[in-house]
Short mmCIF file of C-alpha atoms in Angstrom, two decimals:
data_model
loop_
_atom_site.label_atom_id
_atom_site.label_comp_id
_atom_site.label_asym_id
_atom_site.label_seq_id
_atom_site.Cartn_x
_atom_site.Cartn_y
_atom_site.Cartn_z
CA MET G 1397 -52.42 76.91 -48.73
CA LYS G 1398 -49.73 79.50 -49.54
CA LEU G 1399 -47.65 76.84 -51.29
CA PHE G 1400 -50.67 75.66 -53.22
CA PHE G 1401 -51.55 79.12 -54.52
CA TYR G 1402 -47.94 79.82 -55.36
CA ARG G 1403 -47.93 76.74 -57.54
CA PHE G 1404 -51.26 77.80 -58.99
CA ARG G 1405 -49.74 81.11 -60.09
CA MET G 1406 -47.04 79.19 -61.94
CA LEU G 1407 -49.54 77.33 -64.12
CA HIS G 1408 -48.27 78.94 -67.31
CA ARG G 1409 -45.37 76.48 -67.09
CA ILE G 1410 -47.64 73.44 -66.84
CA PRO G 1411 -49.39 71.56 -69.70
CA SER G 1412 -53.10 72.35 -70.14
CA VAL G 1413 -54.24 68.90 -68.95
CA PHE G 1414 -52.72 69.68 -65.54
CA ILE G 1415 -54.25 73.15 -65.55
CA GLY G 1416 -57.67 71.54 -65.80
CA ALA G 1417 -56.82 69.19 -62.95
CA CYS G 1418 -55.68 72.07 -60.75
CA ARG G 1419 -58.84 74.04 -61.50
CA SER G 1420 -60.88 71.00 -60.48
CA LEU G 1421 -58.89 70.81 -57.26
CA VAL G 1422 -59.53 74.49 -56.51
CA SER G 1423 -63.25 73.94 -57.16
CA PHE G 1424 -63.20 70.86 -54.92
CA CYS G 1425 -61.57 72.82 -52.07
CA SER G 1426 -63.99 75.73 -52.45
CA GLU G 1427 -67.01 73.43 -52.42
CA ASN G 1428 -65.80 71.72 -49.26
CA ILE G 1429 -65.13 75.02 -47.50
CA GLN G 1430 -68.65 76.20 -48.39
CA ALA G 1431 -70.11 72.86 -47.28
CA ILE G 1432 -68.39 73.21 -43.90
CA LYS G 1433 -69.84 76.71 -43.49
CA ASP G 1434 -73.30 75.43 -44.41
CA ARG G 1435 -73.03 72.59 -41.89
CA THR G 1436 -71.90 74.96 -39.14
CA SER G 1437 -75.06 77.03 -39.53
CA LEU G 1438 -77.15 73.93 -38.72
CA SER G 1439 -75.90 73.80 -35.12
CA SER G 1440 -78.80 76.02 -34.06
CA LEU G 1441 -81.19 73.14 -34.87
CA LEU G 1442 -79.69 70.86 -32.20
CA VAL G 1443 -81.55 70.32 -28.93
CA SER G 1444 -80.08 70.64 -25.44
CA LYS G 1445 -81.63 67.42 -24.11
CA GLN G 1446 -82.92 64.18 -25.59
CA GLU G 1447 -86.44 64.70 -24.24
CA ASP G 1448 -86.89 67.60 -26.67
CA LEU G 1449 -86.76 65.22 -29.63
CA PRO G 1450 -89.91 63.37 -30.79
CA VAL G 1451 -90.18 59.69 -29.91
CA LYS G 1452 -89.85 57.43 -32.96
CA ARG G 1453 -91.20 53.97 -33.77
CA MET G 1454 -89.20 51.13 -35.29
CA LYS G 1455 -91.28 51.34 -38.45
CA ASP G 1456 -90.21 54.98 -38.85
CA SER G 1457 -86.65 53.88 -39.63
CA TYR G 1458 -87.51 50.67 -41.49
CA LEU G 1459 -86.15 50.51 -45.04
CA GLU G 1460 -86.08 48.02 -47.90
CA VAL G 1461 -83.55 48.35 -50.71
CA PHE G 1462 -83.27 46.02 -53.70
CA LEU G 1463 -80.03 45.26 -55.50
CA PRO G 1464 -81.10 44.01 -58.96
CA LEU G 1465 -78.15 41.76 -59.77
CA GLY G 1466 -80.41 39.36 -61.65
CA SER G 1467 -81.83 41.95 -64.04
CA GLN G 1468 -78.90 44.37 -64.49
CA PRO G 1469 -75.77 42.69 -65.91
CA SER G 1470 -73.80 45.96 -65.80
CA LEU G 1471 -74.37 46.21 -62.04
CA ARG G 1472 -73.56 42.52 -61.61
CA GLU G 1473 -70.12 43.08 -63.10
CA LYS G 1474 -69.17 45.37 -60.20
CA TYR G 1475 -70.08 42.70 -57.65
CA LEU G 1476 -68.60 39.65 -59.37
CA ASN G 1477 -65.52 37.90 -57.95
CA VAL G 1478 -63.09 35.60 -59.74
CA HIS G 1479 -65.02 32.51 -58.58
CA ASN G 1480 -68.27 33.78 -60.15
CA PHE G 1481 -69.93 34.66 -56.84
CA VAL G 1482 -70.75 38.02 -55.23
CA ARG G 1483 -67.81 39.83 -53.62
CA PHE G 1484 -68.46 39.96 -49.89
CA GLY G 1485 -66.34 43.11 -49.62
CA ARG G 1486 -68.89 44.93 -51.78
CA ILE G 1487 -71.67 43.74 -49.47
CA LEU G 1488 -69.75 45.20 -46.51
CA GLU G 1489 -69.67 48.56 -48.29
CA ASP G 1490 -73.41 48.39 -48.95
CA LEU G 1491 -74.19 47.43 -45.35
CA ASP G 1492 -72.24 50.42 -44.06
CA SER G 1493 -74.09 52.80 -46.38
CA PHE G 1494 -77.44 51.18 -45.60
CA GLY G 1495 -76.85 51.43 -41.84
CA VAL G 1496 -76.21 55.16 -42.13
CA LEU G 1497 -79.30 55.60 -44.31
CA ILE G 1498 -81.49 53.81 -41.74
CA SER G 1499 -80.06 56.01 -38.99
CA TYR G 1500 -80.85 59.19 -40.90
CA ASN G 1501 -84.36 57.83 -41.46
CA HIS G 1502 -84.76 57.46 -37.69
CA MET G 1503 -83.47 61.00 -37.11
CA LYS G 1504 -85.49 62.56 -39.94
CA SER G 1505 -87.35 65.74 -39.06
CA GLU G 1506 -91.13 65.69 -39.39
CA ASN G 1507 -91.12 69.00 -41.25
CA GLY G 1508 -88.64 67.73 -43.84
CA SER G 1509 -85.93 70.27 -42.99
CA ARG G 1510 -82.26 69.56 -43.59
CA SER G 1511 -80.72 67.24 -41.01
CA PRO G 1512 -78.28 68.91 -38.58
CA PHE G 1513 -76.78 65.56 -37.61
CA SER G 1514 -73.63 63.81 -38.72
CA ILE G 1515 -74.02 60.05 -38.38
CA VAL G 1516 -71.03 57.73 -38.50
CA THR G 1517 -70.42 54.01 -37.94
CA ALA G 1518 -68.89 53.39 -34.52
CA LEU G 1519 -68.91 49.60 -34.42
CA VAL G 1520 -69.79 46.54 -36.44
CA ASP G 1521 -71.03 44.38 -33.58
CA GLU G 1522 -71.47 41.23 -35.64
CA ILE G 1523 -72.29 39.89 -39.07
CA ASP G 1524 -73.41 36.27 -39.23
CA LEU G 1525 -73.75 34.46 -42.53
CA CYS G 1526 -76.04 31.55 -43.29
CA GLN G 1527 -74.80 30.77 -46.81
CA LYS G 1528 -71.34 29.94 -48.11
CA HIS G 1529 -71.78 31.96 -51.29
CA ILE G 1530 -73.99 34.73 -52.66
CA LEU G 1531 -75.20 34.06 -56.20
CA PRO G 1532 -74.38 36.80 -58.74
CA ASP G 1533 -77.47 36.41 -60.95
CA CYS G 1534 -80.23 36.68 -58.32
CA ASP G 1535 -81.64 39.91 -56.87
CA LEU G 1536 -80.69 40.89 -53.32
CA LYS G 1537 -82.90 42.62 -50.75
CA PHE G 1538 -81.56 44.68 -47.84
CA THR G 1539 -83.96 45.34 -44.96
CA GLY G 1540 -83.33 46.96 -41.60
CA ASN G 1541 -84.34 49.35 -38.86
CA VAL G 1542 -83.10 50.96 -35.67
CA SER G 1543 -83.48 48.36 -32.91
CA TRP G 1544 -82.26 50.24 -29.84
CA VAL G 1545 -81.09 53.75 -28.91
CA GLY G 1546 -79.00 55.27 -26.16
CA LYS G 1547 -78.38 58.96 -25.60
CA THR G 1548 -76.13 59.58 -28.62
CA SER G 1549 -75.90 56.14 -30.24
CA MET G 1550 -78.24 53.66 -31.88
CA GLU G 1551 -78.15 50.00 -32.79
CA VAL G 1552 -79.16 49.11 -36.34
CA GLN G 1553 -80.16 45.59 -37.34
CA MET G 1554 -79.99 44.68 -41.01
CA HIS G 1555 -80.88 41.57 -42.98
CA LEU G 1556 -79.82 40.50 -46.43
CA SER G 1557 -81.82 37.95 -48.43
CA GLN G 1558 -81.59 36.68 -52.00
CA TYR G 1559 -84.41 35.88 -54.41
CA TYR G 1560 -83.93 32.29 -55.50
CA ASP G 1561 -86.40 29.73 -56.78
CA GLY G 1562 -89.36 32.03 -56.19
CA VAL G 1563 -88.62 33.00 -52.57
CA PHE G 1564 -86.26 35.28 -50.65
CA THR G 1565 -83.71 33.15 -48.80
CA PRO G 1566 -81.81 34.63 -45.81
CA VAL G 1567 -78.14 35.36 -46.49
CA LEU G 1568 -76.90 37.23 -43.43
CA ASN G 1569 -77.84 39.21 -40.35
CA ALA G 1570 -75.84 42.28 -39.32
CA THR G 1571 -75.80 44.48 -36.23
CA PHE G 1572 -74.12 47.89 -36.44
CA VAL G 1573 -73.78 50.65 -33.85
CA MET G 1574 -74.02 54.21 -35.16
CA VAL G 1575 -73.23 57.43 -33.32
CA THR G 1576 -74.77 60.85 -33.86
CA ARG G 1577 -72.54 63.91 -33.99
CA ASP G 1578 -73.06 67.64 -34.38
CA PRO G 1579 -73.04 69.21 -37.88
CA GLU G 1580 -69.26 69.72 -37.80
CA ASN G 1581 -68.62 66.20 -36.46
CA LYS G 1582 -66.84 67.65 -33.42
CA GLY G 1583 -69.08 66.49 -30.58
CA PRO G 1584 -72.01 64.16 -29.77
CA ALA G 1585 -75.64 64.94 -30.51
CA PHE G 1586 -78.78 63.43 -29.00
CA VAL G 1587 -80.70 60.63 -30.72
CA ASN G 1588 -84.49 60.48 -31.02
CA PRO G 1589 -85.92 58.15 -28.35
CA LEU G 1590 -87.37 54.84 -29.55
CA LYS G 1591 -90.57 53.16 -28.39
CA ALA G 1592 -91.95 49.66 -28.88
CA GLU G 1593 -95.50 49.14 -30.14
CA THR G 1594 -95.74 45.34 -30.04
CA PRO G 1595 -94.45 42.52 -27.80
CA GLU G 1596 -92.04 41.59 -30.60
CA GLU G 1597 -90.59 45.10 -30.61
CA GLU G 1598 -90.33 45.09 -26.82
CA ASP G 1599 -88.25 41.93 -27.11
CA ILE G 1600 -86.04 43.59 -29.74
CA LEU G 1601 -85.50 46.60 -27.46
CA ARG G 1602 -84.65 44.30 -24.55
CA LYS G 1603 -82.10 42.43 -26.66
CA GLY G 1604 -80.61 45.74 -27.78
CA LYS G 1605 -80.10 46.74 -24.15
CA LEU G 1606 -78.48 43.38 -23.42
CA ASN G 1607 -76.20 43.85 -26.43
CA LYS G 1608 -75.08 47.19 -24.99
CA LEU G 1609 -74.29 45.57 -21.62
CA LYS G 1610 -72.48 42.74 -23.39
CA ARG G 1611 -70.29 45.21 -25.27
CA ILE G 1612 -69.43 47.01 -22.03
CA ASN G 1613 -68.52 43.72 -20.36
CA ILE G 1614 -66.35 42.63 -23.30
CA SER G 1615 -64.55 45.97 -23.20
CA GLN G 1616 -63.93 45.66 -19.46
CA GLN G 1617 -62.63 42.08 -19.86
CA SER G 1618 -60.30 43.01 -22.74
CA LEU G 1619 -56.83 41.45 -22.61
CA PHE G 1620 -55.49 44.99 -22.95
CA LYS G 1621 -57.00 45.73 -19.53
CA MET G 1622 -57.19 42.45 -17.60
CA ALA G 1623 -55.18 39.24 -17.32
CA PRO G 1624 -56.54 36.05 -18.92
CA ASN G 1625 -58.95 34.02 -16.82
CA GLU G 1626 -57.94 30.73 -15.20
CA GLU G 1627 -59.08 28.56 -18.10
CA GLU G 1628 -57.18 30.72 -20.59
CA ARG G 1629 -54.02 30.67 -18.46
CA LYS G 1630 -54.12 26.87 -18.35
CA LEU G 1631 -54.55 26.75 -22.12
CA ILE G 1632 -51.57 29.02 -22.75
CA HIS G 1633 -49.36 27.01 -20.38
CA GLU G 1634 -50.42 23.78 -22.08
CA LEU G 1635 -49.54 25.26 -25.48
CA PHE G 1636 -46.17 26.33 -24.08
CA LEU G 1637 -45.41 22.87 -22.69
CA ASN G 1638 -46.33 21.27 -26.02
CA THR G 1639 -43.64 23.32 -27.75
CA LEU G 1640 -40.76 22.41 -25.40
CA ASP G 1641 -38.11 20.10 -26.81
CA PRO G 1642 -38.45 16.81 -24.85
CA ARG G 1643 -34.77 16.03 -25.48
CA THR G 1644 -33.63 18.97 -23.37
CA VAL G 1645 -34.45 20.28 -19.92
CA SER G 1646 -34.77 23.89 -21.04
CA PHE G 1647 -37.51 26.48 -21.33
CA ARG G 1648 -35.70 28.09 -24.26
CA SER G 1649 -35.62 25.16 -26.63
CA ARG G 1650 -38.90 25.37 -28.56
CA VAL G 1651 -40.12 23.03 -31.28
CA LEU G 1652 -43.31 22.86 -33.31
CA SER G 1653 -45.58 19.88 -32.97
CA GLU G 1654 -46.75 18.07 -36.08
CA ASN G 1655 -49.10 19.97 -38.40
CA SER G 1656 -48.51 23.30 -36.64
CA VAL G 1657 -47.36 26.77 -37.69
CA TRP G 1658 -45.89 29.58 -35.57
CA ILE G 1659 -48.23 32.59 -35.38
CA ALA G 1660 -45.35 34.87 -36.38
CA GLU G 1661 -45.21 33.15 -39.78
CA THR G 1662 -48.85 33.88 -40.68
CA LYS G 1663 -48.64 37.61 -41.43
CA LEU G 1664 -49.76 39.25 -44.65
CA LYS G 1665 -49.60 43.02 -45.13
CA GLY G 1666 -50.86 45.64 -47.54
CA LEU G 1667 -50.83 49.39 -48.15
CA GLU G 1668 -53.53 51.69 -49.47
CA ILE G 1669 -53.23 55.31 -50.54
CA CYS G 1670 -56.53 56.91 -49.52
CA HIS G 1671 -57.72 58.85 -52.56
CA PRO G 1672 -60.64 61.34 -52.47
CA GLN G 1673 -62.81 59.04 -54.62
CA GLU G 1674 -63.34 56.93 -51.47
CA ARG G 1675 -64.54 59.81 -49.27
CA ASN G 1676 -67.86 59.97 -47.45
CA ILE G 1677 -70.15 62.95 -46.90
CA HIS G 1678 -67.97 64.08 -43.98
CA ASN G 1679 -64.90 64.28 -46.23
CA LYS G 1680 -63.28 61.29 -44.53
CA ILE G 1681 -62.50 57.90 -46.02
CA PHE G 1682 -65.65 55.76 -46.30
CA GLY G 1683 -65.81 53.10 -43.59
CA GLY G 1684 -67.17 50.51 -46.02
CA PHE G 1685 -64.05 50.94 -48.16
CA LEU G 1686 -61.87 50.21 -45.11
CA MET G 1687 -63.91 47.10 -44.32
CA ARG G 1688 -63.67 45.85 -47.89
CA LYS G 1689 -59.91 46.28 -48.03
CA ALA G 1690 -59.43 44.62 -44.63
CA PHE G 1691 -61.69 41.72 -45.57
CA GLU G 1692 -59.93 41.10 -48.88
CA LEU G 1693 -56.53 41.05 -47.17
CA GLY G 1694 -57.86 38.74 -44.46
CA TRP G 1695 -59.41 36.45 -47.08
CA ALA G 1696 -56.13 36.28 -48.99
CA ASN G 1697 -54.28 35.38 -45.79
CA ALA G 1698 -56.78 32.62 -44.97
CA CYS G 1699 -56.50 31.35 -48.55
CA ILE G 1700 -52.70 31.14 -48.35
CA TYR G 1701 -52.75 29.61 -44.88
CA GLY G 1702 -55.35 26.94 -45.66
CA ASN G 1703 -54.08 26.17 -49.18
CA SER G 1704 -57.65 26.32 -50.45
CA ARG G 1705 -60.41 28.82 -51.14
CA PRO G 1706 -62.04 29.86 -47.83
CA HIS G 1707 -65.47 31.33 -47.30
CA VAL G 1708 -66.39 33.84 -44.63
CA VAL G 1709 -68.54 32.62 -41.74
CA ALA G 1710 -68.71 35.66 -39.46
CA VAL G 1711 -67.45 39.20 -38.94
CA ASP G 1712 -67.10 40.30 -35.34
CA ASP G 1713 -66.37 43.41 -33.32
CA ILE G 1714 -65.01 45.95 -35.82
CA ILE G 1715 -64.32 49.15 -33.91
CA PHE G 1716 -63.81 52.44 -35.75
CA GLN G 1717 -61.35 54.10 -33.39
CA LYS G 1718 -60.30 57.02 -35.54
CA PRO G 1719 -61.42 58.52 -38.88
CA VAL G 1720 -59.08 58.13 -41.83
CA GLU G 1721 -58.23 61.37 -43.60
CA ILE G 1722 -58.07 61.74 -47.37
CA GLY G 1723 -54.48 61.30 -48.55
CA SER G 1724 -53.52 59.02 -45.67
CA LEU G 1725 -51.17 56.09 -46.09
CA LEU G 1726 -53.15 53.17 -44.70
CA TYR G 1727 -51.17 50.18 -43.47
CA LEU G 1728 -53.11 46.91 -43.23
CA SER G 1729 -51.61 43.97 -41.35
CA SER G 1730 -53.39 40.61 -41.17
CA GLN G 1731 -52.47 37.60 -39.07
CA VAL G 1732 -53.95 34.17 -38.46
CA CYS G 1733 -54.43 34.15 -34.70
CA TYR G 1734 -56.54 31.05 -34.01
CA THR G 1735 -57.51 27.85 -35.82
CA GLN G 1736 -59.88 24.98 -35.11
CA GLN G 1737 -60.25 22.04 -37.48
CA ASN G 1738 -61.08 23.70 -40.82
CA HIS G 1739 -61.78 27.18 -39.40
CA ILE G 1740 -59.35 30.11 -39.54
CA GLN G 1741 -59.62 33.22 -37.37
CA VAL G 1742 -57.92 36.26 -38.93
CA ARG G 1743 -57.22 39.58 -37.24
CA VAL G 1744 -56.57 42.64 -39.41
CA HIS G 1745 -55.04 45.74 -37.88
CA SER G 1746 -55.17 49.04 -39.79
CA GLU G 1747 -53.21 52.17 -39.04
CA VAL G 1748 -52.43 55.44 -40.74
CA VAL G 1749 -48.84 56.59 -41.07
CA ASN G 1750 -47.63 60.17 -41.24
CA PRO G 1751 -44.84 59.99 -43.85
CA TYR G 1752 -43.18 63.10 -42.45
CA THR G 1753 -43.16 62.30 -38.73
CA LYS G 1754 -43.30 58.46 -39.09
CA GLU G 1755 -46.08 58.49 -36.48
CA HIS G 1756 -48.43 55.47 -36.55
CA SER G 1757 -52.06 55.71 -35.37
CA THR G 1758 -54.43 52.75 -35.13
CA THR G 1759 -57.75 53.33 -36.89
CA ASN G 1760 -59.46 49.92 -36.90
CA VAL G 1761 -59.17 46.32 -35.77
CA PHE G 1762 -61.12 43.70 -37.75
CA HIS G 1763 -61.99 40.11 -36.84
CA PHE G 1764 -62.99 37.59 -39.52
CA THR G 1765 -63.86 33.91 -39.20
CA PHE G 1766 -63.25 31.81 -42.32
CA CYS G 1767 -63.96 28.18 -43.13
CA SER G 1768 -61.66 26.17 -45.40
CA ASP G 1769 -62.61 23.17 -47.51
CA LYS G 1770 -60.18 21.00 -45.58
CA GLU G 1771 -58.63 20.83 -42.12
CA VAL G 1772 -55.87 23.38 -41.58
CA ALA G 1773 -52.65 23.37 -39.57
CA ARG G 1774 -52.85 24.49 -35.95
CA VAL G 1775 -51.48 27.94 -35.28
CA THR G 1776 -49.16 28.13 -32.26
CA PRO G 1777 -47.98 31.15 -30.22
CA LYS G 1778 -44.34 31.47 -29.22
CA THR G 1779 -44.21 34.67 -27.15
CA TYR G 1780 -46.48 36.06 -24.45
CA GLY G 1781 -47.77 38.71 -26.84
CA GLU G 1782 -48.62 36.06 -29.41
CA SER G 1783 -50.38 34.07 -26.68
CA MET G 1784 -52.61 37.08 -26.00
CA LEU G 1785 -53.27 37.34 -29.74
CA TYR G 1786 -54.23 33.65 -29.72
CA LEU G 1787 -56.65 34.12 -26.81
CA ASP G 1788 -58.16 37.23 -28.40
CA GLY G 1789 -58.73 35.26 -31.59
CA LYS G 1790 -60.35 32.45 -29.62
CA ARG G 1791 -62.70 34.94 -27.95
CA HIS G 1792 -63.82 36.28 -31.32
CA PHE G 1793 -64.05 32.86 -32.94
CA LYS G 1794 -67.57 32.14 -34.26
CA PRO G 1795 -67.41 28.87 -36.21
CA TYR G 1796 -71.03 28.65 -37.28
CA GLY G 1797 -72.38 32.19 -36.93
CA LYS G 1798 -76.16 32.06 -36.58
CA GLN G 1799 -76.99 30.03 -39.65
CA ASN G 1800 -80.33 28.91 -38.30
CA GLN G 1801 -81.22 32.17 -36.60
CA VAL G 1802 -81.15 34.69 -39.45
CA ALA G 1803 -84.63 36.17 -39.63
CA SER G 1804 -86.12 38.01 -42.55
CA HIS G 1805 -88.57 40.86 -42.20
CA GLU G 1806 -91.23 38.86 -43.97
CA GLU G 1807 -91.71 37.30 -40.50
CA SER G 1808 -91.81 40.65 -38.71
CA ASP G 1809 -94.49 43.25 -38.12
CA ILE G 1810 -92.03 46.16 -38.13
CA SER G 1811 -92.39 46.79 -41.85
CA LYS G 1812 -96.19 46.85 -41.70
#
């Protein structure tokens, strides 16, 4: 701060356009400092145990939001991709914002007072698509509600449908996990309990509990913690044997089989400078922005690998490990880690880099399943680390999503 104010005192040497920019920066800093003070004062509104919070119903958090792409050409322009369809990266941004909005609706005080909670996205559990493309000239409808709660976290289920030929047609189903923090975003805060009012809602709560147990089991079985199972070990050994040169009796002589590519040759990287325009209400980089950038890099990699335009089938298990600060250098590294017929599994790893200490910190890992118009080359691991990457990709591989299982809220009683 001393250096900043020293430079501010030297403004008589700087052109007026920069003086205005510096004044805006000072105002921005002052507003954020005041906002932090205001948030700190809200800590007194937090409860000491979950039972002190009122029990909420699913309909209390239910929301519908319309995106009028069909009637607003200016809005449509923002969502249009080069192939004249809706950019899926923009939909990811909207889902992240919508999930937070639903969560705040669940946590809303009955007396209308200011919320003391900070709600952030912890995990994108899954996004399953039921259409190859989203039309740019038809209105979209987002619906969703809180479907399960723990002590400090909640599961949010969202649906996207598109108005076409007189009816709303399902586009995708998404499940996010949100966490509730204190006003300063330094520690956890309790979530309002959730109750079911109908047999349908009881089933939704039960599935939410099973989802939580599934996530715990997946975490415990992670290849970063446990060795591959017997079936996976056999697969890796078979892949290894298929790459040995039959003309030599050596484990070192490796050759690619026909129509195959080494995993190491499937990388595509990018860099983003995290500007303040992409910040969220907590003065961190917006999670939807990170998802959009990761998806677009992953899509480009799948496009190059498959030599044709791919379409996304599923998004799986995006974990937000660490917030990204404004001004960070964000490294994005994508890699094709598994293939099957015309499907391509892409893993995108994001990390922030301190340019002064050269320290790297992982912030997110993204998993995308794409489908190409034609059969693609098989990806093949060469090292043990690449073999683990291959198995991890296979575990996250979802070739068909839930195309026949995406439900719209027109069939549900939650909104009524």
